[in-house]
């Protein structure tokens, strides 16, 4: 019989800890922790200690961490055993000592039904640990995710405000190999975390960048009002890397160098094969569109991510190193004094030029992708643009040619919900005292009716463009739209609401343009006059799916055409 899943899972945990600098592990005896104990014991690059009592084991590990100034781990079985780690973890917290408490656990199906040695262990140590993670029961295909979780946990034990962390690891039986065979010794590639209050050490990254001209800079949502946009484009020019800027990146609008047609370019399998980078520099939050993220995951480039506040956006575990600190400072520190030529800039800009021409040739009828483009083209310099989740931000990302005016873009992309979007836009408009345009769908606009009241009472200059397709249009793109008779009731959710009543509720000026040119004129007048405006743009939800597919096909053909 080959090695078991439990063996591979435990060996990956052990290998990740070693790769993150753990040199000592203290093991208390127990049954449920068998896979962990054996995985650590099989390693020659780790010193394992045995201790009968969990309380003593944890304090011994604490002493090992103090003496070596490296993180040490302590392991125990399920049940009350882990509770004895608490005094040492208290000391680790107050004494700023990196201590990794690992508790084995029973799988979910044994909890709550009287199984022996089974308690709730997921928040066992409360606020006395810097972080706590309870893993899923081992599953096939989960090892990359496991490495990322364990590596991040060790980083949090060792980062400023050092202390203890807790890793809870459930296992199903068999806990040992049925034939007594040893498990594998795994040495995974772990992500690195480089953190500073200012600019961290970038010397290794500079060496990587010096060895390639095939790189991309990818900027997701980022709202800070600083010099990032100009700085990241200067970095792109100096390295010869194209800057792919999402709509909410604040590095797209008003920047001629920005690549905004990335979705169309990677939809072409033939063209995107020529785009494969060797290095990707990532800034901002997670990507909005699935196609670019899937392409990025498949290209297997070396990915380096930068964050102002330590957040990590890497759902598929592709990032080699996370740099946290002064992002603008890091960008400027990586910018070369002498610009160099790159292998992808001309290729991507040439394709983008063809996409631009294709969009300019589209009809003037009101299709949702073209509404997004018309709104963006109408924005004056200094304006705010707020993009609702669901289809509005996707349409702007994929189809909107940005104007030359610098505008500041906001979106609730932390959790990507459609709730509270009108209220958020009202707050942006009120606090910045700048004209603000919100692009939103009808369901999100109705979801936040109280937001219309605060928008009115705040007296902010806010133009709300409601794309009204009478329901949740994004669900029409999903397979469920064709597979159930219950779609309209539970997914499409048409309301038939007359938005003149919403406008009356908010004392907003109501506009109902019938074509794109009229929409553009309405936006210019509303922004010039100030106050609260509701611009209702009616579309057909079912026809919208075909409009997207047709436009995507047109843009892919443009990408693939000879320049």
Coordinates of C-alpha atoms in Angstrom, one line a residue:
X1 CA 0.0 0.0 0.0
X2 CA 1.3 3.5 -0.9
X3 CA 1.7 6.2 1.6
X4 CA -1.5 7.5 3.1
X5 CA -3.1 10.9 2.7
X6 CA -2.6 11.5 6.5
X7 CA 1.1 10.8 6.0
X8 CA 1.4 13.3 3.1
X9 CA -0.5 15.9 5.0
X10 CA 1.5 15.6 8.2
X11 CA 4.8 15.4 6.2
X12 CA 3.8 18.7 4.5
X13 CA 3.2 20.4 7.8
X14 CA 6.6 19.2 9.1
X15 CA 8.4 20.2 5.9
X16 CA 6.8 23.7 5.9
X17 CA 7.8 24.3 9.5
X18 CA 11.4 23.3 8.7
X19 CA 11.5 25.5 5.7
X20 CA 10.2 28.4 7.8
X21 CA 13.0 28.1 10.3
X22 CA 11.7 25.7 13.0
X23 CA 14.6 23.6 14.4
X24 CA 13.0 22.0 17.5
X25 CA 9.7 20.2 18.1
X26 CA 8.5 18.8 21.4
X27 CA 6.1 15.9 21.1
X28 CA 3.7 14.7 23.9
X29 CA 2.5 11.2 23.5
X30 CA -1.0 10.5 22.1
X31 CA -3.0 8.6 19.5
X32 CA -4.7 11.3 17.4
X33 CA -1.4 13.1 16.9
X34 CA 0.3 9.9 15.5
X35 CA 0.6 11.2 11.9
X36 CA 2.3 14.4 13.1
X37 CA 4.7 12.7 15.6
X38 CA 5.9 10.2 13.0
X39 CA 6.3 12.9 10.3
X40 CA 8.5 15.0 12.5
X41 CA 10.4 12.0 13.9
X42 CA 11.3 10.9 10.3
X43 CA 13.2 14.1 9.6
X44 CA 17.0 14.3 10.0
X45 CA 16.9 18.2 9.7
X46 CA 14.9 18.6 12.9
X47 CA 15.5 17.8 16.5
X48 CA 12.6 16.1 18.2
X49 CA 12.1 15.9 22.0
X50 CA 9.7 13.7 23.9
X51 CA 7.9 14.9 27.0
X52 CA 5.2 13.1 29.0
X53 CA 3.4 16.1 30.3
X54 CA 1.9 18.7 27.9
X55 CA 2.3 21.6 30.3
X56 CA 6.0 20.8 30.7
X57 CA 6.4 20.2 26.9
X58 CA 5.0 23.6 26.1
X59 CA 7.4 25.4 28.5
X60 CA 10.3 23.3 27.3
X61 CA 9.5 24.4 23.7
X62 CA 9.3 28.0 25.0
X63 CA 12.8 27.6 26.4
X64 CA 14.0 26.2 23.1
X65 CA 12.6 29.2 21.3
X66 CA 14.2 31.6 23.7
X67 CA 17.6 29.9 23.5
X68 CA 17.7 29.6 19.8
X69 CA 15.8 32.8 18.9
X70 CA 13.9 30.7 16.4
X71 CA 10.3 29.5 16.5
X72 CA 9.8 26.1 18.2
X73 CA 6.8 23.8 18.0
X74 CA 5.0 21.6 20.5
X75 CA 2.5 18.8 19.5
X76 CA -0.2 17.0 21.5
X77 CA -3.2 14.8 20.9
X78 CA -6.9 15.8 21.0
X79 CA -9.1 16.6 24.0
X80 CA -7.8 18.2 27.3
X81 CA -4.2 17.7 26.3
X82 CA -4.0 21.0 24.4
X83 CA -5.4 22.9 27.4
X84 CA -2.1 22.4 29.2
X85 CA -0.4 24.5 26.6
X86 CA -2.1 27.7 27.8
X87 CA 0.3 28.9 30.5
X88 CA 3.3 28.7 28.1
X89 CA 1.3 30.5 25.4
X90 CA 0.4 33.2 27.9
X91 CA 4.1 33.6 28.6
X92 CA 5.0 33.5 24.9
X93 CA 2.5 36.3 24.2
X94 CA 3.7 38.6 27.0
X95 CA 7.4 37.7 26.4
X96 CA 7.2 38.0 22.6
X97 CA 8.5 34.5 22.0
X98 CA 7.5 32.6 18.8
X99 CA 5.9 29.4 19.9
X100 CA 3.8 27.1 17.6
X101 CA 1.2 25.0 19.4
X102 CA -0.1 22.1 17.3
X103 CA -3.1 20.2 18.5
X104 CA -4.4 17.1 16.8
X105 CA -8.1 16.9 16.6
X106 CA -11.0 14.5 15.6
X107 CA -12.8 15.1 12.3
X108 CA -16.0 17.1 12.3
X109 CA -18.3 14.1 12.1
X110 CA -17.1 13.0 15.6
X111 CA -17.8 16.3 17.2
X112 CA -21.0 16.8 19.2
X113 CA -22.0 13.1 19.5
X114 CA -20.0 11.9 22.5
X115 CA -16.8 10.6 20.9
X116 CA -14.0 10.3 23.4
X117 CA -11.3 12.9 23.7
X118 CA -13.3 15.3 21.6
X119 CA -13.8 19.0 22.6
X120 CA -14.1 22.3 20.7
X121 CA -10.5 23.2 20.0
X122 CA -10.7 25.8 17.3
X123 CA -10.4 28.8 19.6
X124 CA -8.9 27.0 22.5
X125 CA -6.4 29.7 23.5
X126 CA -8.5 32.8 22.8
X127 CA -6.6 36.1 22.7
X128 CA -3.4 34.5 24.1
X129 CA -2.2 33.6 20.6
X130 CA -1.3 35.9 17.7
X131 CA -3.3 33.8 15.3
X132 CA -5.1 30.5 15.2
X133 CA -6.0 28.2 12.3
X134 CA -8.1 25.1 12.3
X135 CA -7.4 23.1 9.2
X136 CA -9.8 21.0 7.2
X137 CA -9.6 17.3 7.5
X138 CA -6.9 16.1 4.9
X139 CA -8.1 16.1 1.4
X140 CA -6.6 15.4 -2.0
X141 CA -5.4 18.5 -3.9
X142 CA -5.0 20.6 -0.7
X143 CA -1.3 20.5 -0.1
X144 CA -0.4 23.8 -1.8
X145 CA -3.1 25.5 0.3
X146 CA -1.7 23.7 3.4
X147 CA 1.8 25.0 2.8
X148 CA 0.5 28.6 2.5
X149 CA -1.5 28.4 5.7
X150 CA 1.2 27.0 7.8
X151 CA 3.9 29.3 6.4
X152 CA 1.7 32.3 7.1
X153 CA 1.0 31.1 10.6
X154 CA 4.8 30.8 11.4
X155 CA 5.3 34.3 9.9
X156 CA 2.7 35.7 12.3
X157 CA 4.5 34.1 15.2
X158 CA 7.8 35.7 14.2
X159 CA 6.6 39.1 12.9
X160 CA 6.7 42.2 15.1
X161 CA 4.6 41.6 18.2
X162 CA 5.9 38.0 18.3
X163 CA 4.1 35.4 20.2
X164 CA 2.4 32.0 20.1
X165 CA 0.2 30.7 17.4
X166 CA -2.2 27.7 17.3
X167 CA -2.5 25.1 14.5
X168 CA -5.4 22.6 15.0
X169 CA -5.1 19.6 12.8
X170 CA -7.9 17.0 12.5
X171 CA -7.3 13.5 11.2
X172 CA -9.5 10.6 10.3
X173 CA -8.3 7.0 10.8
X174 CA -6.0 5.2 9.9
X175 CA -3.6 7.3 11.9
X176 CA -0.6 5.1 11.2
X177 CA 0.2 3.3 7.9
X178 CA -1.7 -0.1 7.9
X179 CA 1.5 -1.8 6.8
X180 CA 3.9 0.1 9.0
X181 CA 5.6 1.9 6.1
X182 CA 7.3 5.2 6.8
X183 CA 5.8 8.4 5.4
X184 CA 7.5 10.7 2.9
X185 CA 9.9 13.4 3.8
X186 CA 8.5 16.5 2.0
X187 CA 10.4 19.8 1.5
X188 CA 7.9 22.2 0.0
X189 CA 8.6 25.5 -1.5
X190 CA 7.2 28.0 0.9
X191 CA 6.3 31.7 0.4
X192 CA 8.5 34.2 2.0
X193 CA 7.3 37.2 4.0
X194 CA 9.4 40.3 4.0
X195 CA 8.1 43.1 6.2
X196 CA 9.2 46.5 7.3
X197 CA 7.6 49.8 8.5
X198 CA 9.2 51.5 5.5
X199 CA 10.9 49.8 2.5
X200 CA 12.0 46.2 3.2
X201 CA 15.1 44.5 1.8
X202 CA 14.6 44.2 -2.0
X203 CA 18.1 43.1 -3.0
X204 CA 17.1 39.5 -4.0
X205 CA 14.1 40.8 -6.0
X206 CA 16.4 43.3 -7.8
X207 CA 18.6 40.3 -8.9
X208 CA 15.5 38.5 -10.2
X209 CA 14.3 41.5 -12.2
X210 CA 17.8 42.1 -13.7
X211 CA 17.7 38.7 -15.3
X212 CA 14.5 39.0 -17.3
X213 CA 12.7 41.4 -19.7
X214 CA 9.5 39.3 -19.9
X215 CA 7.6 40.6 -16.9
X216 CA 4.2 42.0 -16.1
X217 CA 3.0 44.5 -13.4
X218 CA -0.5 43.6 -12.3
X219 CA -2.5 46.1 -10.2
X220 CA -5.7 45.1 -8.5
X221 CA -8.1 47.3 -6.5
X222 CA -6.2 49.9 -4.4
X223 CA -7.8 53.1 -3.0
X224 CA -5.1 55.0 -1.2
X225 CA -4.8 58.6 -2.3
X226 CA -1.1 58.8 -2.9
X227 CA 1.4 58.8 -5.7
X228 CA 1.1 55.1 -6.5
X229 CA -0.4 55.4 -10.0
X230 CA 2.4 57.6 -11.3
X231 CA 5.1 55.6 -9.5
X232 CA 4.0 52.2 -10.7
X233 CA 3.8 53.4 -14.4
X234 CA 7.3 54.9 -14.0
X235 CA 8.4 51.5 -12.7
X236 CA 6.8 49.8 -15.7
X237 CA 8.6 52.1 -18.1
X238 CA 12.0 51.6 -16.4
X239 CA 11.7 47.7 -16.4
X240 CA 10.1 47.5 -19.8
X241 CA 7.1 45.7 -18.2
X242 CA 3.5 46.5 -19.2
X243 CA 1.3 47.8 -16.3
X244 CA -2.1 45.9 -16.3
X245 CA -4.4 48.1 -14.2
X246 CA -7.8 47.1 -13.0
X247 CA -10.6 49.6 -13.0
X248 CA -10.4 50.1 -9.2
X249 CA -6.6 50.2 -9.1
X250 CA -6.3 53.9 -9.4
X251 CA -3.6 53.3 -11.9
X252 CA -5.9 53.1 -15.0
X253 CA -7.8 56.3 -15.6
X254 CA -5.6 59.1 -16.9
X255 CA -2.6 56.9 -17.5
X256 CA -1.8 56.4 -21.2
X257 CA 0.5 53.5 -20.4
X258 CA -2.2 51.4 -18.7
X259 CA -3.2 48.1 -20.1
X260 CA -7.0 47.9 -19.7
X261 CA -7.8 45.2 -22.3
X262 CA -6.1 42.3 -20.5
X263 CA -9.3 40.3 -20.3
X264 CA -9.8 40.4 -24.1
X265 CA -6.1 39.6 -24.7
X266 CA -6.0 36.5 -22.5
X267 CA -9.4 35.2 -23.9
X268 CA -7.4 34.4 -27.1
X269 CA -5.6 31.2 -26.5
X270 CA -3.3 31.8 -29.5
X271 CA -2.4 35.4 -28.5
X272 CA -2.1 34.8 -24.8
X273 CA 0.5 32.0 -25.4
X274 CA 2.8 34.8 -26.6
X275 CA 2.2 36.8 -23.4
X276 CA 3.5 34.3 -20.9
X277 CA 5.8 36.2 -18.5
X278 CA 8.7 35.0 -16.4
X279 CA 8.0 37.4 -13.6
X280 CA 4.8 39.1 -12.3
X281 CA 4.8 42.0 -9.8
X282 CA 1.4 42.2 -8.1
X283 CA -0.1 45.2 -6.3
X284 CA -3.5 45.9 -4.8
X285 CA -6.3 43.5 -4.0
X286 CA -7.6 40.3 -5.7
X287 CA -8.5 40.4 -9.4
X288 CA -12.1 41.0 -10.3
X289 CA -12.4 38.9 -13.5
X290 CA -11.9 35.1 -13.6
X291 CA -10.2 34.8 -17.0
X292 CA -7.1 36.9 -16.1
X293 CA -6.7 35.1 -12.8
X294 CA -7.0 31.7 -14.4
X295 CA -4.5 32.7 -17.0
X296 CA -2.1 34.0 -14.4
X297 CA -2.3 30.8 -12.4
X298 CA -1.7 28.7 -15.4
X299 CA 1.4 30.6 -16.7
X300 CA 3.5 29.5 -13.8
X301 CA 5.5 32.8 -13.6
X302 CA 7.4 33.8 -10.5
X303 CA 5.0 36.0 -8.7
X304 CA 5.9 38.7 -6.1
X305 CA 3.2 40.5 -4.2
X306 CA 3.3 43.9 -2.5
X307 CA 1.0 45.2 0.3
X308 CA 0.7 48.3 2.3
X309 CA -0.8 46.5 5.3
X310 CA 0.2 42.9 5.2
X311 CA -2.9 41.5 3.4
X312 CA -2.2 38.6 1.2
X313 CA -4.2 38.1 -2.1
X314 CA -3.1 34.7 -3.4
X315 CA -6.1 32.3 -3.4
X316 CA -4.3 29.8 -5.6
X317 CA -0.9 29.9 -3.8
X318 CA 1.3 31.2 -6.6
X319 CA 3.1 34.0 -4.8
X320 CA 6.8 33.4 -4.1
X321 CA 7.3 36.3 -1.7
X322 CA 5.1 38.9 0.0
X323 CA 6.6 42.3 0.6
X324 CA 4.8 44.4 3.2
X325 CA 5.5 48.1 4.0
X326 CA 5.6 51.4 2.2
X327 CA 4.4 50.3 -1.3
X328 CA 5.1 53.6 -3.0
X329 CA 8.5 53.6 -1.5
X330 CA 9.2 50.0 -2.7
X331 CA 8.0 50.9 -6.2
X332 CA 10.3 53.9 -6.4
X333 CA 13.2 51.9 -4.9
X334 CA 12.8 49.3 -7.7
X335 CA 12.6 51.9 -10.5
X336 CA 15.7 51.9 -12.6
X337 CA 17.5 55.2 -13.5
X338 CA 18.0 54.0 -17.1
X339 CA 14.8 52.5 -18.7
X340 CA 15.2 49.3 -20.6
X341 CA 13.3 47.6 -23.4
X342 CA 10.8 44.8 -22.5
X343 CA 9.5 41.9 -24.4
X344 CA 5.8 42.4 -23.8
X345 CA 5.0 46.1 -23.9
X346 CA 4.7 46.6 -27.6
X347 CA 2.8 43.3 -28.1
X348 CA 0.2 44.3 -25.5
X349 CA -0.2 47.9 -26.6
X350 CA -0.6 46.9 -30.2
X351 CA -3.4 44.5 -29.3
X352 CA -5.0 47.1 -27.1
X353 CA -5.1 49.5 -30.0
X354 CA -7.0 47.0 -32.0
X355 CA -9.4 46.4 -29.1
X356 CA -10.0 50.2 -28.8
X357 CA -10.9 50.4 -32.5
X358 CA -13.3 47.5 -32.2
X359 CA -15.1 49.1 -29.3
X360 CA -15.4 52.4 -31.1
X361 CA -17.1 50.7 -34.0
X362 CA -19.8 49.1 -31.8
X363 CA -23.4 50.3 -32.1
X364 CA -24.9 53.1 -30.1
X365 CA -27.6 50.9 -28.7
X366 CA -27.8 50.5 -24.9
X367 CA -26.0 47.3 -24.0
X368 CA -24.6 46.9 -20.5
X369 CA -20.9 46.7 -21.5
X370 CA -21.3 49.9 -23.6
X371 CA -23.1 51.7 -20.8
X372 CA -20.0 51.0 -18.6
X373 CA -17.8 52.5 -21.3
X374 CA -20.0 55.6 -21.8
X375 CA -20.0 56.3 -18.1
X376 CA -16.2 56.1 -17.9
X377 CA -15.7 58.4 -20.9
X378 CA -18.0 61.0 -19.5
X379 CA -16.1 61.5 -16.2
X380 CA -14.3 64.8 -15.7
X381 CA -10.9 65.2 -14.1
X382 CA -11.1 65.2 -10.3
X383 CA -14.4 63.2 -10.2
X384 CA -14.9 60.1 -8.1
X385 CA -16.2 56.8 -9.6
X386 CA -17.8 54.2 -7.3
X387 CA -18.3 50.8 -8.8
X388 CA -20.8 48.3 -7.4
X389 CA -20.0 44.7 -7.1
X390 CA -21.6 42.1 -9.5
X391 CA -21.8 43.2 -13.2
X392 CA -20.9 46.9 -13.0
X393 CA -17.3 46.5 -12.0
X394 CA -16.8 43.5 -14.3
X395 CA -18.1 45.5 -17.3
X396 CA -15.9 48.4 -16.5
X397 CA -12.9 46.1 -16.1
X398 CA -13.5 44.3 -19.4
X399 CA -15.0 46.8 -21.8
X400 CA -14.5 50.4 -20.7
X401 CA -11.9 52.5 -22.5
X402 CA -10.6 54.8 -19.8
X403 CA -10.7 58.5 -20.5
X404 CA -7.6 60.7 -20.2
X405 CA -9.0 62.4 -17.1
X406 CA -7.6 61.4 -13.7
X407 CA -10.4 60.1 -11.6
X408 CA -10.4 58.4 -8.2
X409 CA -12.1 55.0 -8.1
X410 CA -13.7 53.2 -5.2
X411 CA -15.3 49.8 -4.8
X412 CA -16.2 47.5 -1.9
X413 CA -14.0 44.6 -3.1
X414 CA -13.0 43.4 0.3
X415 CA -15.9 41.0 0.5
X416 CA -17.5 41.9 -2.9
X417 CA -21.0 42.3 -1.6
X418 CA -23.8 44.3 -3.1
X419 CA -25.1 45.6 0.2
X420 CA -24.6 49.2 1.3
X421 CA -23.2 50.4 -2.0
X422 CA -25.4 53.6 -2.3
X423 CA -24.4 54.5 1.3
X424 CA -20.8 53.9 0.6
X425 CA -20.9 56.2 -2.5
X426 CA -22.7 58.9 -0.5
X427 CA -20.0 58.7 2.1
X428 CA -17.3 59.0 -0.5
X429 CA -19.0 62.0 -2.1
X430 CA -19.6 63.7 1.3
X431 CA -16.1 63.2 2.6
X432 CA -14.2 64.2 -0.5
X433 CA -16.6 67.0 -1.5
X434 CA -16.0 66.0 -5.2
X435 CA -18.6 65.1 -7.8
X436 CA -19.2 61.4 -7.6
X437 CA -20.7 58.9 -10.0
X438 CA -21.9 55.5 -8.9
X439 CA -22.5 52.7 -11.4
X440 CA -24.8 50.1 -9.9
X441 CA -27.4 47.5 -10.8
X442 CA -31.1 47.6 -9.9
X443 CA -30.9 44.8 -7.2
X444 CA -28.0 46.5 -5.4
X445 CA -29.7 49.9 -5.7
X446 CA -32.9 48.5 -4.1
X447 CA -30.9 46.6 -1.5
X448 CA -29.8 49.9 0.0
X449 CA -32.9 52.1 0.0
X450 CA -31.9 53.8 3.2
X451 CA -28.7 54.8 1.4
X452 CA -30.8 57.0 -0.8
X453 CA -32.0 58.9 2.2
X454 CA -28.5 59.6 3.6
X455 CA -27.4 60.5 0.1
X456 CA -30.2 63.1 0.0
X457 CA -29.6 64.4 3.6
X458 CA -25.8 64.7 3.1
X459 CA -26.4 67.1 0.2
X460 CA -23.4 65.5 -1.6
X461 CA -23.0 65.7 -5.4
X462 CA -23.9 62.2 -6.4
X463 CA -25.0 60.8 -9.7
X464 CA -26.3 57.2 -9.5
X465 CA -26.4 55.4 -12.8
X466 CA -28.8 52.4 -12.2
X467 CA -28.5 49.7 -14.9
X468 CA -32.0 48.2 -14.6
X469 CA -32.4 44.8 -16.1
X470 CA -35.1 43.9 -13.5
X471 CA -33.2 41.3 -11.5
X472 CA -29.9 39.7 -10.7
X473 CA -28.3 39.8 -14.2
X474 CA -25.1 38.1 -13.2
X475 CA -26.9 34.8 -12.5
X476 CA -28.0 34.6 -16.1
X477 CA -24.4 33.9 -17.0
X478 CA -24.3 30.8 -14.7
X479 CA -25.2 27.3 -15.7
X480 CA -28.2 27.3 -13.3
X481 CA -30.0 29.8 -15.6
X482 CA -30.6 26.9 -18.1
X483 CA -31.0 24.0 -15.6
X484 CA -34.0 24.7 -13.4
X485 CA -37.6 26.0 -13.7
X486 CA -37.0 27.9 -10.5
X487 CA -34.4 30.2 -11.9
X488 CA -36.5 33.4 -12.2
X489 CA -38.0 33.1 -8.7
X490 CA -34.9 32.3 -6.7
X491 CA -32.0 33.7 -8.9
X492 CA -33.3 36.2 -11.4
X493 CA -35.6 37.8 -8.8
X494 CA -37.4 40.4 -11.0
X495 CA -39.1 43.1 -8.9
X496 CA -40.8 45.3 -11.5
X497 CA -40.0 48.3 -9.4
X498 CA -40.6 51.7 -11.0
X499 CA -37.5 53.7 -10.1
X500 CA -39.4 57.0 -10.3
X501 CA -40.6 56.0 -6.8
X502 CA -37.0 55.6 -5.6
X503 CA -36.1 59.0 -7.1
X504 CA -39.2 60.6 -5.3
X505 CA -38.1 58.9 -2.0
X506 CA -34.6 60.5 -2.2
X507 CA -35.8 63.8 -3.8
X508 CA -33.4 62.9 -6.7
X509 CA -33.6 64.3 -10.2
X510 CA -34.7 61.4 -12.5
X511 CA -33.2 60.8 -15.9
X512 CA -34.1 58.0 -18.4
X513 CA -31.8 58.2 -21.4
X514 CA -32.7 56.1 -24.4
X515 CA -29.4 55.8 -26.1
X516 CA -25.7 56.2 -25.3
X517 CA -25.3 59.7 -26.6
X518 CA -28.1 60.9 -24.5
X519 CA -26.6 59.0 -21.5
X520 CA -23.4 60.9 -22.0
X521 CA -25.2 64.3 -22.2
X522 CA -27.2 63.5 -19.0
X523 CA -24.0 62.7 -17.1
X524 CA -22.3 65.9 -18.2
X525 CA -25.3 68.0 -17.1
X526 CA -25.9 66.2 -13.8
X527 CA -22.2 66.6 -12.8
X528 CA -22.2 70.2 -13.7
X529 CA -25.4 71.0 -11.8
X530 CA -24.5 69.0 -8.7
X531 CA -27.0 67.5 -6.3
X532 CA -28.5 64.0 -6.3
X533 CA -29.4 62.4 -9.6
X534 CA -30.8 59.0 -10.5
X535 CA -30.0 58.0 -14.0
X536 CA -32.0 54.8 -15.0
X537 CA -30.7 52.9 -17.9
X538 CA -33.1 50.1 -18.9
X539 CA -31.6 46.9 -20.4
X540 CA -32.8 43.4 -21.2
X541 CA -31.4 40.8 -18.8
X542 CA -31.6 37.8 -21.2
X543 CA -30.3 39.8 -24.2
X544 CA -27.5 41.0 -22.0
X545 CA -25.8 37.6 -22.0
X546 CA -25.7 37.4 -25.8
X547 CA -24.5 41.0 -25.9
X548 CA -21.5 40.1 -23.7
X549 CA -20.7 37.0 -25.6
X550 CA -20.9 38.8 -28.9
X551 CA -18.7 41.7 -27.8
X552 CA -16.2 39.3 -26.3
X553 CA -16.0 37.4 -29.6
X554 CA -15.5 40.7 -31.4
X555 CA -12.7 41.8 -29.1
X556 CA -10.9 38.4 -29.3
X557 CA -11.0 38.7 -33.1
X558 CA -9.5 42.1 -32.9
X559 CA -6.8 40.9 -30.6
X560 CA -5.9 38.1 -33.1
X561 CA -6.0 40.3 -36.2
X562 CA -2.8 41.4 -37.7
X563 CA -1.9 45.0 -36.7

